């Protein structure tokens, strides 16, 4: 899949055009992260990402403009900064509640309600290899399970070798 820098290498001054441009960049950035299963990004890496840097035509979005796009993603709940300097962030191309729903559907579909799993089994086990949540980073897995816990569908538990989860 080819990722192209959107039409221009700068943010548009017209408010309406700029909002459409930001929405398109946000969508493209999230699609790129989803396609590559990226959950953590550094600003230095992102500057070279094909979403914001089109080397074939020598056009690239400035760091300041990338930060504006990322701020838009943060406002929408798709991004969290890991540091005050905004050099590293967590990207949520699917929110924890959405991941939790997918996980719970898999548990229910496979008759595994009232079963205890380690976090490793759930995210990296052989049984989940064909599932979208396979390979999910631990921070997102825990948030997803906490969302299920809030809904009364799971309980995150401490086990001898780490954390686990029991589904209801």
PDB file of C-alpha atoms in Angstrom:
ATOM      1  CA  UNK A   1       0.000   0.000   0.000  1.00  0.00           C
ATOM      2  CA  UNK A   2       1.413   3.382  -0.967  1.00  0.00           C
ATOM      3  CA  UNK A   3       1.064   6.308   1.442  1.00  0.00           C
ATOM      4  CA  UNK A   4       1.106   9.740  -0.101  1.00  0.00           C
ATOM      5  CA  UNK A   5       1.563  13.167   1.371  1.00  0.00           C
ATOM      6  CA  UNK A   6      -1.705  15.027   0.995  1.00  0.00           C
ATOM      7  CA  UNK A   7      -1.679  17.546  -1.839  1.00  0.00           C
ATOM      8  CA  UNK A   8       0.339  20.244  -0.056  1.00  0.00           C
ATOM      9  CA  UNK A   9       3.247  20.388   2.343  1.00  0.00           C
ATOM     10  CA  UNK A  10       1.772  23.049   4.607  1.00  0.00           C
ATOM     11  CA  UNK A  11      -1.419  23.712   6.488  1.00  0.00           C
ATOM     12  CA  UNK A  12      -3.979  25.796   4.666  1.00  0.00           C
ATOM     13  CA  UNK A  13      -4.816  29.301   5.957  1.00  0.00           C
ATOM     14  CA  UNK A  14      -8.558  29.092   5.140  1.00  0.00           C
ATOM     15  CA  UNK A  15     -10.318  27.699   8.232  1.00  0.00           C
ATOM     16  CA  UNK A  16     -12.746  25.414   6.349  1.00  0.00           C
ATOM     17  CA  UNK A  17     -10.064  24.085   4.031  1.00  0.00           C
ATOM     18  CA  UNK A  18      -7.705  23.605   6.965  1.00  0.00           C
ATOM     19  CA  UNK A  19     -10.302  21.593   8.939  1.00  0.00           C
ATOM     20  CA  UNK A  20     -10.871  19.300   5.942  1.00  0.00           C
ATOM     21  CA  UNK A  21      -7.126  18.974   5.484  1.00  0.00           C
ATOM     22  CA  UNK A  22      -6.588  18.131   9.180  1.00  0.00           C
ATOM     23  CA  UNK A  23      -9.402  15.566   9.073  1.00  0.00           C
ATOM     24  CA  UNK A  24      -7.833  13.942   6.007  1.00  0.00           C
ATOM     25  CA  UNK A  25      -4.356  13.884   7.582  1.00  0.00           C
ATOM     26  CA  UNK A  26      -5.757  12.441  10.816  1.00  0.00           C
ATOM     27  CA  UNK A  27      -7.559   9.718   8.894  1.00  0.00           C
ATOM     28  CA  UNK A  28      -4.494   8.911   6.810  1.00  0.00           C
ATOM     29  CA  UNK A  29      -2.190   8.850   9.857  1.00  0.00           C
ATOM     30  CA  UNK A  30      -4.536   6.493  11.724  1.00  0.00           C
ATOM     31  CA  UNK A  31      -4.893   4.252   8.664  1.00  0.00           C
ATOM     32  CA  UNK A  32      -1.119   4.112   8.302  1.00  0.00           C
ATOM     33  CA  UNK A  33      -0.673   3.194  11.975  1.00  0.00           C
ATOM     34  CA  UNK A  34      -3.405   0.571  11.727  1.00  0.00           C
ATOM     35  CA  UNK A  35      -1.907  -0.959   8.580  1.00  0.00           C
ATOM     36  CA  UNK A  36       1.528  -1.198  10.220  1.00  0.00           C
ATOM     37  CA  UNK A  37       0.148  -2.014  13.708  1.00  0.00           C
ATOM     38  CA  UNK A  38       1.907   0.995  15.216  1.00  0.00           C
ATOM     39  CA  UNK A  39       0.903   2.036  18.727  1.00  0.00           C
ATOM     40  CA  UNK A  40       3.851   4.163  19.840  1.00  0.00           C
ATOM     41  CA  UNK A  41       5.418   6.892  17.726  1.00  0.00           C
ATOM     42  CA  UNK A  42       8.317   9.296  18.057  1.00  0.00           C
ATOM     43  CA  UNK A  43       8.180  12.667  16.334  1.00  0.00           C
ATOM     44  CA  UNK A  44      11.624  12.147  14.798  1.00  0.00           C
ATOM     45  CA  UNK A  45      10.456   8.912  13.121  1.00  0.00           C
ATOM     46  CA  UNK A  46       7.175  10.442  12.002  1.00  0.00           C
ATOM     47  CA  UNK A  47       8.973  13.170  10.075  1.00  0.00           C
ATOM     48  CA  UNK A  48      10.280  10.451   7.737  1.00  0.00           C
ATOM     49  CA  UNK A  49       6.962   8.598   7.555  1.00  0.00           C
ATOM     50  CA  UNK A  50       5.468   8.524   4.028  1.00  0.00           C
ATOM     51  CA  UNK A  51       2.266  10.086   5.370  1.00  0.00           C
ATOM     52  CA  UNK A  52       4.137  13.324   6.045  1.00  0.00           C
ATOM     53  CA  UNK A  53       7.171  13.003   3.776  1.00  0.00           C
ATOM     54  CA  UNK A  54       6.864  12.377   0.033  1.00  0.00           C
ATOM     55  CA  UNK A  55      10.455  11.844  -1.059  1.00  0.00           C
ATOM     56  CA  UNK A  56       9.589  11.340  -4.740  1.00  0.00           C
ATOM     57  CA  UNK A  57       8.458  14.942  -5.087  1.00  0.00           C
ATOM     58  CA  UNK A  58      10.663  16.317  -2.298  1.00  0.00           C
ATOM     59  CA  UNK A  59       7.775  17.588  -0.173  1.00  0.00           C
ATOM     60  CA  UNK A  60       7.409  17.173   3.532  1.00  0.00           C
ATOM     61  CA  UNK A  61       5.220  18.546   6.283  1.00  0.00           C
ATOM     62  CA  UNK A  62       7.027  20.608   8.918  1.00  0.00           C
ATOM     63  CA  UNK A  63       7.401  19.359  12.489  1.00  0.00           C
ATOM     64  CA  UNK A  64       5.155  22.199  13.662  1.00  0.00           C
ATOM     65  CA  UNK A  65       2.408  21.149  11.244  1.00  0.00           C
ATOM     66  CA  UNK A  66       2.780  17.482  12.265  1.00  0.00           C
ATOM     67  CA  UNK A  67       2.326  18.557  15.886  1.00  0.00           C
ATOM     68  CA  UNK A  68      -0.886  20.364  14.890  1.00  0.00           C
ATOM     69  CA  UNK A  69      -2.160  17.174  13.224  1.00  0.00           C
ATOM     70  CA  UNK A  70      -1.220  15.189  16.327  1.00  0.00           C
ATOM     71  CA  UNK A  71      -2.951  17.718  18.560  1.00  0.00           C
ATOM     72  CA  UNK A  72      -6.092  17.183  16.474  1.00  0.00           C
ATOM     73  CA  UNK A  73      -5.726  13.427  17.028  1.00  0.00           C
ATOM     74  CA  UNK A  74      -5.314  14.069  20.766  1.00  0.00           C
ATOM     75  CA  UNK A  75      -8.509  16.137  20.854  1.00  0.00           C
ATOM     76  CA  UNK A  76     -10.361  13.263  19.173  1.00  0.00           C
ATOM     77  CA  UNK A  77      -9.044  10.775  21.756  1.00  0.00           C
ATOM     78  CA  UNK A  78      -6.737   8.949  19.345  1.00  0.00           C
ATOM     79  CA  UNK A  79      -3.406  10.103  20.756  1.00  0.00           C
ATOM     80  CA  UNK A  80      -1.751  10.630  24.143  1.00  0.00           C
ATOM     81  CA  UNK A  81       1.590  12.290  24.699  1.00  0.00           C
ATOM     82  CA  UNK A  82       4.118  10.326  26.744  1.00  0.00           C
ATOM     83  CA  UNK A  83       6.212  13.375  27.629  1.00  0.00           C
ATOM     84  CA  UNK A  84       5.842  17.116  28.147  1.00  0.00           C
ATOM     85  CA  UNK A  85       8.110  17.889  25.187  1.00  0.00           C
ATOM     86  CA  UNK A  86       5.784  15.981  22.857  1.00  0.00           C
ATOM     87  CA  UNK A  87       8.476  13.753  21.396  1.00  0.00           C
ATOM     88  CA  UNK A  88       6.745  10.384  21.989  1.00  0.00           C
ATOM     89  CA  UNK A  89       3.086   9.448  21.841  1.00  0.00           C
ATOM     90  CA  UNK A  90       0.641   6.576  22.054  1.00  0.00           C
ATOM     91  CA  UNK A  91      -1.591   6.215  19.015  1.00  0.00           C
ATOM     92  CA  UNK A  92      -5.014   4.692  19.407  1.00  0.00           C
ATOM     93  CA  UNK A  93      -6.301   3.912  15.933  1.00  0.00           C
ATOM     94  CA  UNK A  94      -8.870   1.832  17.791  1.00  0.00           C
ATOM     95  CA  UNK A  95      -9.984   2.965  21.250  1.00  0.00           C
ATOM     96  CA  UNK A  96      -9.670   0.663  24.298  1.00  0.00           C
ATOM     97  CA  UNK A  97     -13.447   0.116  24.403  1.00  0.00           C
ATOM     98  CA  UNK A  98     -13.386  -1.046  20.786  1.00  0.00           C
ATOM     99  CA  UNK A  99     -10.516  -3.456  21.449  1.00  0.00           C
ATOM    100  CA  UNK A 100     -12.340  -4.701  24.534  1.00  0.00           C
ATOM    101  CA  UNK A 101     -15.448  -5.406  22.468  1.00  0.00           C
ATOM    102  CA  UNK A 102     -13.413  -7.403  19.912  1.00  0.00           C
ATOM    103  CA  UNK A 103     -11.689  -9.383  22.663  1.00  0.00           C
ATOM    104  CA  UNK A 104     -14.959 -10.137  24.428  1.00  0.00           C
ATOM    105  CA  UNK A 105     -16.607 -11.226  21.160  1.00  0.00           C
ATOM    106  CA  UNK A 106     -13.753 -13.683  20.626  1.00  0.00           C
ATOM    107  CA  UNK A 107     -14.030 -14.983  24.208  1.00  0.00           C
ATOM    108  CA  UNK A 108     -17.810 -15.443  23.877  1.00  0.00           C
ATOM    109  CA  UNK A 109     -17.652 -16.945  20.378  1.00  0.00           C
ATOM    110  CA  UNK A 110     -15.142 -19.539  21.564  1.00  0.00           C
ATOM    111  CA  UNK A 111     -17.022 -20.462  24.760  1.00  0.00           C
ATOM    112  CA  UNK A 112     -14.307 -19.120  27.031  1.00  0.00           C
ATOM    113  CA  UNK A 113     -16.425 -17.076  29.417  1.00  0.00           C
ATOM    114  CA  UNK A 114     -15.377 -17.894  33.023  1.00  0.00           C
ATOM    115  CA  UNK A 115     -11.867 -18.643  31.776  1.00  0.00           C
ATOM    116  CA  UNK A 116      -8.653 -17.073  33.067  1.00  0.00           C
ATOM    117  CA  UNK A 117      -5.980 -15.941  30.606  1.00  0.00           C
ATOM    118  CA  UNK A 118      -2.554 -14.450  31.090  1.00  0.00           C
ATOM    119  CA  UNK A 119      -2.054 -11.228  29.177  1.00  0.00           C
ATOM    120  CA  UNK A 120       0.524 -13.024  27.040  1.00  0.00           C
ATOM    121  CA  UNK A 121      -1.918 -15.814  26.100  1.00  0.00           C
ATOM    122  CA  UNK A 122      -4.547 -13.293  25.130  1.00  0.00           C
ATOM    123  CA  UNK A 123      -2.362 -11.001  23.013  1.00  0.00           C
ATOM    124  CA  UNK A 124       0.270 -13.417  21.742  1.00  0.00           C
ATOM    125  CA  UNK A 125      -1.056 -16.958  22.170  1.00  0.00           C
ATOM    126  CA  UNK A 126      -1.561 -19.459  19.377  1.00  0.00           C
ATOM    127  CA  UNK A 127      -5.339 -19.337  19.842  1.00  0.00           C
ATOM    128  CA  UNK A 128      -5.512 -15.632  18.966  1.00  0.00           C
ATOM    129  CA  UNK A 129      -3.138 -15.603  15.979  1.00  0.00           C
ATOM    130  CA  UNK A 130      -5.907 -14.923  13.481  1.00  0.00           C
ATOM    131  CA  UNK A 131      -7.544 -12.219  15.608  1.00  0.00           C
ATOM    132  CA  UNK A 132      -7.097  -8.473  15.084  1.00  0.00           C
ATOM    133  CA  UNK A 133      -6.044  -8.027  18.710  1.00  0.00           C
ATOM    134  CA  UNK A 134      -3.165 -10.510  18.348  1.00  0.00           C
ATOM    135  CA  UNK A 135       0.072  -8.616  19.045  1.00  0.00           C
ATOM    136  CA  UNK A 136      -1.717  -5.795  20.852  1.00  0.00           C
ATOM    137  CA  UNK A 137       0.755  -3.855  22.988  1.00  0.00           C
ATOM    138  CA  UNK A 138       0.360  -4.455  26.721  1.00  0.00           C
ATOM    139  CA  UNK A 139      -0.601  -0.880  27.614  1.00  0.00           C
ATOM    140  CA  UNK A 140      -3.520  -1.020  25.171  1.00  0.00           C
ATOM    141  CA  UNK A 141      -4.480  -4.550  26.185  1.00  0.00           C
ATOM    142  CA  UNK A 142      -4.684  -3.485  29.846  1.00  0.00           C
ATOM    143  CA  UNK A 143      -6.791  -0.431  28.983  1.00  0.00           C
ATOM    144  CA  UNK A 144      -9.087  -2.612  26.891  1.00  0.00           C
ATOM    145  CA  UNK A 145      -9.505  -5.108  29.706  1.00  0.00           C
ATOM    146  CA  UNK A 146     -10.121  -2.273  32.182  1.00  0.00           C
ATOM    147  CA  UNK A 147     -12.935  -1.063  29.903  1.00  0.00           C
ATOM    148  CA  UNK A 148     -14.415  -4.573  30.010  1.00  0.00           C
ATOM    149  CA  UNK A 149     -13.957  -4.619  33.781  1.00  0.00           C
ATOM    150  CA  UNK A 150     -15.920  -1.347  34.038  1.00  0.00           C
ATOM    151  CA  UNK A 151     -18.712  -3.034  32.047  1.00  0.00           C
ATOM    152  CA  UNK A 152     -18.652  -6.046  34.402  1.00  0.00           C
ATOM    153  CA  UNK A 153     -17.453  -8.424  31.679  1.00  0.00           C
ATOM    154  CA  UNK A 154     -13.946  -9.068  32.977  1.00  0.00           C
ATOM    155  CA  UNK A 155     -11.687  -8.751  35.974  1.00  0.00           C
ATOM    156  CA  UNK A 156      -7.989  -7.945  35.675  1.00  0.00           C
ATOM    157  CA  UNK A 157      -6.161 -10.084  38.225  1.00  0.00           C
ATOM    158  CA  UNK A 158      -2.629 -10.407  39.554  1.00  0.00           C
ATOM    159  CA  UNK A 159      -1.057 -13.799  38.993  1.00  0.00           C
ATOM    160  CA  UNK A 160       2.253 -15.296  40.127  1.00  0.00           C
ATOM    161  CA  UNK A 161       3.908 -14.492  36.791  1.00  0.00           C
ATOM    162  CA  UNK A 162       2.228 -11.161  36.067  1.00  0.00           C
ATOM    163  CA  UNK A 163      -1.277 -10.026  35.237  1.00  0.00           C
ATOM    164  CA  UNK A 164      -4.163 -11.976  33.897  1.00  0.00           C
ATOM    165  CA  UNK A 165      -7.850 -11.598  33.203  1.00  0.00           C
ATOM    166  CA  UNK A 166     -10.996 -13.558  33.954  1.00  0.00           C
ATOM    167  CA  UNK A 167     -14.016 -13.040  31.715  1.00  0.00           C
ATOM    168  CA  UNK A 168     -17.631 -13.143  32.892  1.00  0.00           C
TER     169      UNK A 168
END
